[in-house]
Amino acid sequence: MALGFVRPARPEDVAEIARIQVATWRVAYKRMLPRHVLDNLDEAWIAERWSAAVEQPPSPRHRVLVAVEQAEQSYLVGFAASGPADEQALAPEEPALPDDVAAITDLLIEPRFGRRGHGSRLLAASVDLWREDEFAFAVAWAYDGDAATRKFLTAAGWAPDGAGRALDVEDMLVYQLRLHVDLTATPSDE
């Protein structure tokens, strides 16, 4: 396990967050998403979106956290974004989720820094903050073909909740399933 820590994202992290997102998607999703979609990801446009999320989150319960690896130099190696579950957390035609449900919108570790504990640190820090914010449950979508994310979340106690959806990406349907976790369980229950 690498030495590292998690902290809230800062405005100066935005370009690196966008770079990590593009690099990770191009590796992790190359067999799930059309190649031209991945090739045409606009890092500058993505950075603008992250800038808004970091500098002007919709609420105090919306957070972007970054994972930093410490070596001779420190490197930003991943990030997690979450907040109250909104319409993006829903399956088609599903009613709104209760106010006590948090949703992960992104949790990405740059592939070359994977399997060093950074994802676990990001998830643990997120859970701590969700509990502080009095969320009782959390949900996250995973691509059906993304076995690594599903394995990571299920190993951390998450389970499919039965919800699914298909995203239309350039006339290609990409299936996702939703996982959930009960945040009220005590560590001895988990």
Tab-separated table of C-alpha atoms in Angstrom:
chain	number	residue	atom	x	y	z
A	1	MET	CA	0.000	0.000	0.000
A	2	ALA	CA	1.358	3.396	-0.988
A	3	LEU	CA	1.629	6.287	1.401
A	4	GLY	CA	-1.081	8.741	0.669
A	5	PHE	CA	-3.915	10.812	1.971
A	6	VAL	CA	-7.252	12.310	0.971
A	7	ARG	CA	-8.173	15.982	1.109
A	8	PRO	CA	-10.836	18.280	-0.310
A	9	ALA	CA	-10.162	19.343	-3.895
A	10	ARG	CA	-8.826	22.854	-4.441
A	11	PRO	CA	-9.216	25.105	-7.489
A	12	GLU	CA	-5.622	24.398	-8.500
A	13	ASP	CA	-6.475	20.652	-8.707
A	14	VAL	CA	-9.109	21.034	-11.423
A	15	ALA	CA	-6.845	20.546	-14.461
A	16	GLU	CA	-5.315	17.437	-12.903
A	17	ILE	CA	-8.759	16.032	-12.016
A	18	ALA	CA	-9.812	16.466	-15.662
A	19	ARG	CA	-6.584	14.851	-16.892
A	20	ILE	CA	-7.100	11.883	-14.556
A	21	GLN	CA	-10.709	11.495	-15.678
A	22	VAL	CA	-9.803	11.453	-19.370
A	23	ALA	CA	-6.811	9.125	-18.885
A	24	THR	CA	-8.802	6.734	-16.701
A	25	TRP	CA	-11.837	6.614	-18.982
A	26	ARG	CA	-9.633	5.906	-21.997
A	27	VAL	CA	-8.116	2.900	-20.232
A	28	ALA	CA	-10.969	1.585	-18.076
A	29	TYR	CA	-13.824	2.055	-20.530
A	30	LYS	CA	-12.101	1.290	-23.843
A	31	ARG	CA	-14.118	-1.911	-24.264
A	32	MET	CA	-17.400	-0.382	-23.077
A	33	LEU	CA	-17.648	2.964	-24.872
A	34	PRO	CA	-17.159	3.778	-28.558
A	35	ARG	CA	-13.546	4.613	-29.369
A	36	HIS	CA	-14.396	7.931	-31.051
A	37	VAL	CA	-16.233	9.054	-27.895
A	38	LEU	CA	-13.144	8.389	-25.772
A	39	ASP	CA	-10.809	9.896	-28.391
A	40	ASN	CA	-12.883	13.095	-28.470
A	41	LEU	CA	-13.074	13.745	-24.730
A	42	ASP	CA	-12.370	17.446	-24.261
A	43	GLU	CA	-10.125	17.843	-21.229
A	44	ALA	CA	-10.571	21.650	-21.127
A	45	TRP	CA	-14.378	21.345	-21.173
A	46	ILE	CA	-14.232	18.684	-18.438
A	47	ALA	CA	-11.948	20.935	-16.357
A	48	GLU	CA	-14.513	23.748	-16.565
A	49	ARG	CA	-17.170	21.426	-15.130
A	50	TRP	CA	-14.861	20.356	-12.326
A	51	SER	CA	-14.005	23.970	-11.609
A	52	ALA	CA	-17.676	24.692	-10.948
A	53	ALA	CA	-18.021	21.576	-8.776
A	54	VAL	CA	-14.967	22.463	-6.688
A	55	GLU	CA	-15.432	26.223	-6.412
A	56	GLN	CA	-19.233	26.509	-6.310
A	57	PRO	CA	-20.778	23.223	-5.171
A	58	PRO	CA	-24.598	23.200	-5.175
A	59	SER	CA	-24.652	22.576	-1.399
A	60	PRO	CA	-22.303	21.968	1.533
A	61	ARG	CA	-23.139	18.257	1.163
A	62	HIS	CA	-21.638	18.160	-2.359
A	63	ARG	CA	-17.945	17.352	-2.211
A	64	VAL	CA	-14.991	16.609	-4.425
A	65	LEU	CA	-12.140	14.815	-2.673
A	66	VAL	CA	-8.732	14.014	-4.105
A	67	ALA	CA	-6.290	11.204	-3.363
A	68	VAL	CA	-2.649	12.199	-3.102
A	69	GLU	CA	0.259	9.751	-3.258
A	70	GLN	CA	3.300	10.716	-1.273
A	71	ALA	CA	6.709	9.812	-2.637
A	72	GLU	CA	9.715	12.051	-3.293
A	73	GLN	CA	7.024	14.324	-4.681
A	74	SER	CA	3.290	14.287	-4.047
A	75	TYR	CA	1.001	13.323	-6.922
A	76	LEU	CA	-2.733	13.731	-7.338
A	77	VAL	CA	-3.765	10.195	-8.334
A	78	GLY	CA	-7.557	10.068	-8.096
A	79	PHE	CA	-10.738	11.739	-6.973
A	80	ALA	CA	-14.261	11.137	-5.722
A	81	ALA	CA	-17.307	13.357	-6.145
A	82	SER	CA	-20.556	12.908	-4.271
A	83	GLY	CA	-23.590	14.686	-2.938
A	84	PRO	CA	-27.253	14.166	-2.166
A	85	ALA	CA	-28.879	11.721	-4.568
A	86	ASP	CA	-30.553	13.655	-7.380
A	87	GLU	CA	-32.134	12.716	-10.712
A	88	GLN	CA	-28.762	11.408	-11.970
A	89	ALA	CA	-28.915	8.725	-9.259
A	90	LEU	CA	-32.282	7.420	-10.435
A	91	ALA	CA	-33.227	4.514	-12.638
A	92	PRO	CA	-35.706	5.307	-15.456
A	93	GLU	CA	-39.129	6.289	-14.123
A	94	GLU	CA	-37.980	5.876	-10.523
A	95	PRO	CA	-39.353	8.350	-7.973
A	96	ALA	CA	-36.924	10.613	-6.132
A	97	LEU	CA	-34.750	8.923	-3.539
A	98	PRO	CA	-35.130	10.028	0.102
A	99	ASP	CA	-33.119	12.998	1.400
A	100	ASP	CA	-30.931	10.672	3.468
A	101	VAL	CA	-29.332	9.046	0.382
A	102	ALA	CA	-25.920	10.154	-0.876
A	103	ALA	CA	-24.724	9.393	-4.409
A	104	ILE	CA	-21.240	8.915	-5.784
A	105	THR	CA	-21.025	10.586	-9.158
A	106	ASP	CA	-17.357	9.746	-9.766
A	107	LEU	CA	-14.683	7.685	-8.050
A	108	LEU	CA	-11.630	7.280	-10.263
A	109	ILE	CA	-8.011	6.329	-9.647
A	110	GLU	CA	-5.572	6.785	-12.489
A	111	PRO	CA	-4.764	3.210	-13.635
A	112	ARG	CA	-1.004	3.467	-13.099
A	113	PHE	CA	-1.689	4.260	-9.414
A	114	GLY	CA	-4.316	1.558	-8.922
A	115	ARG	CA	-4.267	-1.113	-6.233
A	116	ARG	CA	-2.339	1.070	-3.793
A	117	GLY	CA	-5.178	1.857	-1.384
A	118	HIS	CA	-6.156	5.224	-2.853
A	119	GLY	CA	-9.685	4.146	-3.803
A	120	SER	CA	-10.256	2.709	-0.345
A	121	ARG	CA	-9.056	5.933	1.288
A	122	LEU	CA	-11.342	8.014	-0.946
A	123	LEU	CA	-14.323	5.781	-0.204
A	124	ALA	CA	-13.635	5.749	3.559
A	125	ALA	CA	-13.300	9.550	3.652
A	126	SER	CA	-16.539	9.893	1.686
A	127	VAL	CA	-18.376	7.552	4.088
A	128	ASP	CA	-17.123	9.562	7.080
A	129	LEU	CA	-18.409	12.800	5.521
A	130	TRP	CA	-21.748	11.226	4.554
A	131	ARG	CA	-22.244	10.094	8.134
A	132	GLU	CA	-21.383	13.598	9.380
A	133	ASP	CA	-24.001	14.927	6.944
A	134	GLU	CA	-26.530	12.433	8.346
A	135	PHE	CA	-26.949	10.370	5.202
A	136	ALA	CA	-28.259	6.875	6.000
A	137	PHE	CA	-27.555	5.245	2.626
A	138	ALA	CA	-25.388	5.776	-0.437
A	139	VAL	CA	-25.723	4.671	-4.061
A	140	ALA	CA	-23.352	4.436	-7.006
A	141	TRP	CA	-23.783	3.404	-10.633
A	142	ALA	CA	-21.302	0.994	-12.207
A	143	TYR	CA	-21.060	0.010	-15.844
A	144	ASP	CA	-22.176	-3.579	-16.317
A	145	GLY	CA	-18.856	-4.308	-18.030
A	146	ASP	CA	-16.790	-2.638	-15.281
A	147	ALA	CA	-15.970	-5.655	-13.136
A	148	ALA	CA	-13.212	-3.777	-11.271
A	149	THR	CA	-15.573	-1.106	-9.902
A	150	ARG	CA	-18.229	-3.659	-8.996
A	151	LYS	CA	-15.639	-5.831	-7.221
A	152	PHE	CA	-14.186	-2.825	-5.379
A	153	LEU	CA	-17.589	-1.680	-4.109
A	154	THR	CA	-18.888	-5.129	-3.197
A	155	ALA	CA	-15.665	-5.851	-1.279
A	156	ALA	CA	-16.410	-2.663	0.695
A	157	GLY	CA	-19.887	-3.908	1.623
A	158	TRP	CA	-21.964	-2.461	-1.229
A	159	ALA	CA	-24.531	-4.620	-3.025
A	160	PRO	CA	-26.707	-4.283	-6.128
A	161	ASP	CA	-30.084	-2.772	-5.230
A	162	GLY	CA	-31.919	-4.135	-8.277
A	163	ALA	CA	-31.927	-0.869	-10.245
A	164	GLY	CA	-30.484	-0.749	-13.735
A	165	ARG	CA	-30.404	1.550	-16.709
A	166	ALA	CA	-29.027	1.802	-20.219
A	167	LEU	CA	-27.202	4.945	-21.336
A	168	ASP	CA	-27.422	5.855	-25.013
A	169	VAL	CA	-23.855	6.688	-26.039
A	170	GLU	CA	-23.680	7.499	-29.749
A	171	ASP	CA	-26.489	5.040	-30.566
A	172	MET	CA	-24.862	2.339	-28.450
A	173	LEU	CA	-26.603	1.202	-25.270
A	174	VAL	CA	-24.250	0.946	-22.302
A	175	TYR	CA	-25.783	-0.839	-19.337
A	176	GLN	CA	-25.287	0.139	-15.714
A	177	LEU	CA	-26.368	-1.334	-12.423
A	178	ARG	CA	-26.745	0.540	-9.165
A	179	LEU	CA	-25.143	-0.514	-5.921
A	180	HIS	CA	-26.012	0.710	-2.448
A	181	VAL	CA	-24.716	0.605	1.097
A	182	ASP	CA	-26.312	1.166	4.502
A	183	LEU	CA	-24.326	3.874	6.296
A	184	THR	CA	-26.074	3.306	9.627
A	185	ALA	CA	-24.351	-0.037	10.133
A	186	THR	CA	-21.675	0.101	12.801
A	187	PRO	CA	-18.173	-1.050	11.847
A	188	SER	CA	-18.758	-4.360	13.665
A	189	ASP	CA	-21.886	-4.883	11.505
A	190	GLU	CA	-20.073	-4.214	8.225
